Each structure stands twice: as C-alpha cells, then as structure tokens.
Amino acid sequence: MQLTENQQYSIQGIDPAELINQYGSPLYVYDGSTIRRKVSELQHAFSGINMKIKYACKANTNLSVLRLMREIGVELDVVSPGELEMGKLAGYEANQITFTPSGVPFHEVKAAIEDGAIVNVDSIPLLEWFGQEYGSSKPCLIRIKPNVAAGGNAKIMTAHADSKFGISVLLLDEILEVVKKYDIKIIGLHQHTGSDIKDAEPFLKVADILFETAKHFPDLEIIDLGGGFKVSYMPGDSITDMELLGRTISERFKTFCQEYGRELQLWFEPGKFLVSESGLLLATTTVVKEDPARNFVHIDSGLNHLIRPMMYGSYHHILNLSNPEGELKTYNVVGYICETDTFASDRELPQVRKGDILGFLNAGAYGFSMSSNYNARLRPAEVLVDNGQAKLVRRRETLEDLLKTQTDL
Ligand SMILES: *Cc1c(COP(=O)(O)O)cnc(C)c1O
C-alpha cells in the first residue's frame, strides 16, 4: 500500500476502488510484495546463523499465501489437522511442517506423525503417550513453558506461569524421566512467548531458559523461539529493529552452540510479522450518522470479518480512500453486527461520506482466518496482488455456502 503523488493510495499501482468495483465490497486484499519484503527482512537479520522460518499459518491460511511462502523458502507451523492439510495442498512436504498442538486429541497427533510432520509435544501425558507409541523411532520437539510474561496484552501472552501452553520448565525432572523411560528422541526445544513483542530482551530471556534446559538433551538439532514479533500499526509506530534483534539473538545463539558443542538450527514461527502489514480490509460506508453524542460511520462489514478490535482491543489504522484530503473529523467507526461492534472510537478521519471506501490496515493476519458467519453474514472475497497483478484467491460466500451443512432444509 503506497501513497501516490496525487494523494491516492495504491497497491502495486492498483487503485483499491477498482478492486471493489471488480470484486465487490467488503474485500480482503493482500500485497504479495509486502510478504516478500518481511520474509527477506527476517532472513537478512539472521543471515549469520542457520535460521529457518516456520510461518505460523493460523494468521492467514489462504492457499495462495501459503504457496507464496513456499516459493520463497518459508516452511510451516500448523496447529490443527486442517492447517496441515492446507499446507500439503499448497505443495509442502509433510516433513516441512511442524504441528504445534494445544491439548488436542492424541489421534490428531498420531495422524500428523504418520503423515510425516514433526510434533511439538505440549504436555506430559502427550509425551508419555508418544513414548509408548513410538519410543525412539520418531523424533519430536518439546514445547517448554518458560514462565516469562511478555507480549502486547494479557490475551496474547502464551508463556507466563498461568498460560495453558507447553510443559512448565519447572517440570524438567518429570520430562527427563519420561524421555529416559521410553528413550524418546528429542531433537528440539520450542517455546512461543506471545504476540506483539518489540524488543530482543524477552526473546533473550526465554532463549536463556531454553539454552539452560538444552544441556539435559544431548540429541538436539533445533531451538525454536516461536513467533510474536511486533509489527507497525500506524504511521510512525515504534517497531522491532529487526537488524538489531537479529544480531543480538544470533550472537547469543552462536555462544550457546559453542557451549553445546554442535551447530544447531534456530527456528522462528512468525505469523503476524510476515502477513499483518500485507493485508487491507476494504469496506464501504453505508450510513454516516450525526448523533448528538458521536458521529458514527457505519460500514458493510463487522466483527464477523475482522474481530481483532473487539477481541483484543487491537488498533487498525483506517484510511478514507475515497476522500483522502477531506477535512478531518472525529468518528466512531462501527460494524453492522447486532452486538457492540466498534472498529475505532474517536478516530480522526478525512470527512466520511456515504459510499466512501475505507481501508483497514494490518488486516493480513488474524483477519479472514478468524472470520465467522455470525448474524448469518457471508464472508468476503480475498484478492492477492503479486507481481503487479491482482488475482481473486477466494470468492465471496453465497447463501448456499451458509446453508450447505444444515441437514433439515
Ligand atoms: C500463533 C502462534 C505463533 C505466531 O504468533 P504471531 O504473534 O502471529 O507471530 C507462533 N507459534 C505458535 C505456536 C503459535 O501458536
């Protein structure tokens, strides 16, 4: 998304209004060049070590996005059998896919392993089962809960003591007992701290815990530090200095590898960092209500399409693409769902008129993938712009889609 000389926004030279004309409103649009840039930024920051990116695809599972990732050398982290299938459909070999479950039925883990994926074991009972089932015949990673609190807000922290994720580092003795009992081949230690982490410091803190834990596991090949890199949410936002973060973590990792006696791979599983900024949700203003208390801008979308503001109070910068140079006014931008459905409160926007197209930034991660049919609303289409070409990568839903699982029509 770029501002052109005449103050119009464009995606690789394409006017968003044209996309709305062609594909209808609302519409998700992804800019492939942003995804490519973010991937190379990360690769560059860690170029001094053996680093692998495992895209946490729950952020955006459109097959075209997955294929783009595959094309540029990014592997996958999945959290469900459905995501594993999508990864394979996008052309991934199962052995390029890591399955990081959270308390799932063991038959799902079994299916993923039989498929050839590698699993991040996230509980002692699962480890015990894994040992009984496979002994030393299949490798696995262990998801450690380091008891470190970090991240943008409480709902997106995943490694503090009260978090449900992973096996507490305090249970190390128990882990070792089970591993020894079944001679389980642990090839990696994993942790994922949370989301919207800006600085290297929380990563270093958990890395040190994993490095310390690693001393007890002689067969390691991988240290997986998870995802969670913060992205830019508005112009001028403070963001992760990826070069600095890469240098700092790489240095620490090299020292660890020397101590460990072998060169390991360092894995990351970013979701948001790779796709958030690539995405734009376009919607059309349906009504502008000049209420005595507030000016409300109503649009033809809602929390059924983008739930992040209502779910975690997340900020999405909004552009009035139809009137970028209008006089600034203050609005509450609200959705059409019959439920509190607020995208933004007291937001200054260039004057909004009925029919104006609004663009919601940072809609590439946890946008469509968290969408629903609440209020019997249809999900929008998705378009990927890559190499200067816009391509429809998911059609808009129809009433038939909405009804297809009902059995008593
Ligand atoms: C969701 C998730 C991620 C990605 O988190 P982001 O904040 O989107 O980078 C990484 N690893 C695991 C295990 C996850 O569940």
PDB file of C-alpha atoms and ligand atoms in Angstrom, residues 56 58 77 79 100 143 190 192 194-196 226-229 269-273 366, ligand 1:
ATOM      1  CA  ALA A  56       2.543 -19.816  11.830  1.00  0.00           C
ATOM      2  CA  LYS A  58      -3.144 -19.684  11.576  1.00  0.00           C
ATOM      3  CA  ASP A  77       3.928 -24.284  11.621  1.00  0.00           C
ATOM      4  CA  VAL A  79      -1.927 -26.024  14.952  1.00  0.00           C
ATOM      5  CA  THR A 100       2.248 -27.413  17.445  1.00  0.00           C
ATOM      6  CA  ARG A 143       7.207 -27.144  23.896  1.00  0.00           C
ATOM      7  CA  HIS A 190      10.373 -24.995  21.484  1.00  0.00           C
ATOM      8  CA  HIS A 192       6.335 -19.324  21.945  1.00  0.00           C
ATOM      9  CA  GLY A 194       3.239 -14.331  22.919  1.00  0.00           C
ATOM     10  CA  SER A 195       2.484 -11.670  20.367  1.00  0.00           C
ATOM     11  CA  ASP A 196       3.429  -8.032  19.705  1.00  0.00           C
ATOM     12  CA  GLY A 226       8.358 -19.200  18.348  1.00  0.00           C
ATOM     13  CA  GLY A 227       6.809 -16.090  16.850  1.00  0.00           C
ATOM     14  CA  GLY A 228       5.426 -12.853  18.197  1.00  0.00           C
ATOM     15  CA  PHE A 229       7.463 -10.094  16.544  1.00  0.00           C
ATOM     16  CA  GLU A 269       7.437 -19.145  13.799  1.00  0.00           C
ATOM     17  CA  PRO A 270       6.202 -15.677  12.976  1.00  0.00           C
ATOM     18  CA  GLY A 271       2.621 -15.230  11.880  1.00  0.00           C
ATOM     19  CA  LYS A 272       1.723 -11.593  12.264  1.00  0.00           C
ATOM     20  CA  PHE A 273       5.180 -10.307  11.320  1.00  0.00           C
ATOM     21  CA  TYR A 366      -5.882 -12.935  12.094  1.00  0.00           C
TER      22      TYR A 366
HETATM   23  C1  LIG B   1       0.148 -18.129  16.906  1.00  0.00           C
HETATM   24  C2  LIG B   1       1.461 -18.764  17.041  1.00  0.00           C
HETATM   25  C3  LIG B   1       2.597 -18.152  16.502  1.00  0.00           C
HETATM   26  C4  LIG B   1       2.574 -16.835  15.780  1.00  0.00           C
HETATM   27  O1  LIG B   1       2.360 -15.745  16.582  1.00  0.00           O
HETATM   28  P1  LIG B   1       2.461 -14.267  15.924  1.00  0.00           P
HETATM   29  O2  LIG B   1       2.224 -13.351  17.044  1.00  0.00           O
HETATM   30  O3  LIG B   1       1.427 -14.188  14.870  1.00  0.00           O
HETATM   31  O4  LIG B   1       3.838 -14.154  15.373  1.00  0.00           O
HETATM   32  C5  LIG B   1       3.798 -18.836  16.609  1.00  0.00           C
HETATM   33  N1  LIG B   1       3.880 -20.037  17.233  1.00  0.00           N
HETATM   34  C6  LIG B   1       2.807 -20.634  17.774  1.00  0.00           C
HETATM   35  C7  LIG B   1       2.964 -21.965  18.402  1.00  0.00           C
HETATM   36  C8  LIG B   1       1.573 -20.024  17.696  1.00  0.00           C
HETATM   37  O5  LIG B   1       0.510 -20.635  18.242  1.00  0.00           O
END
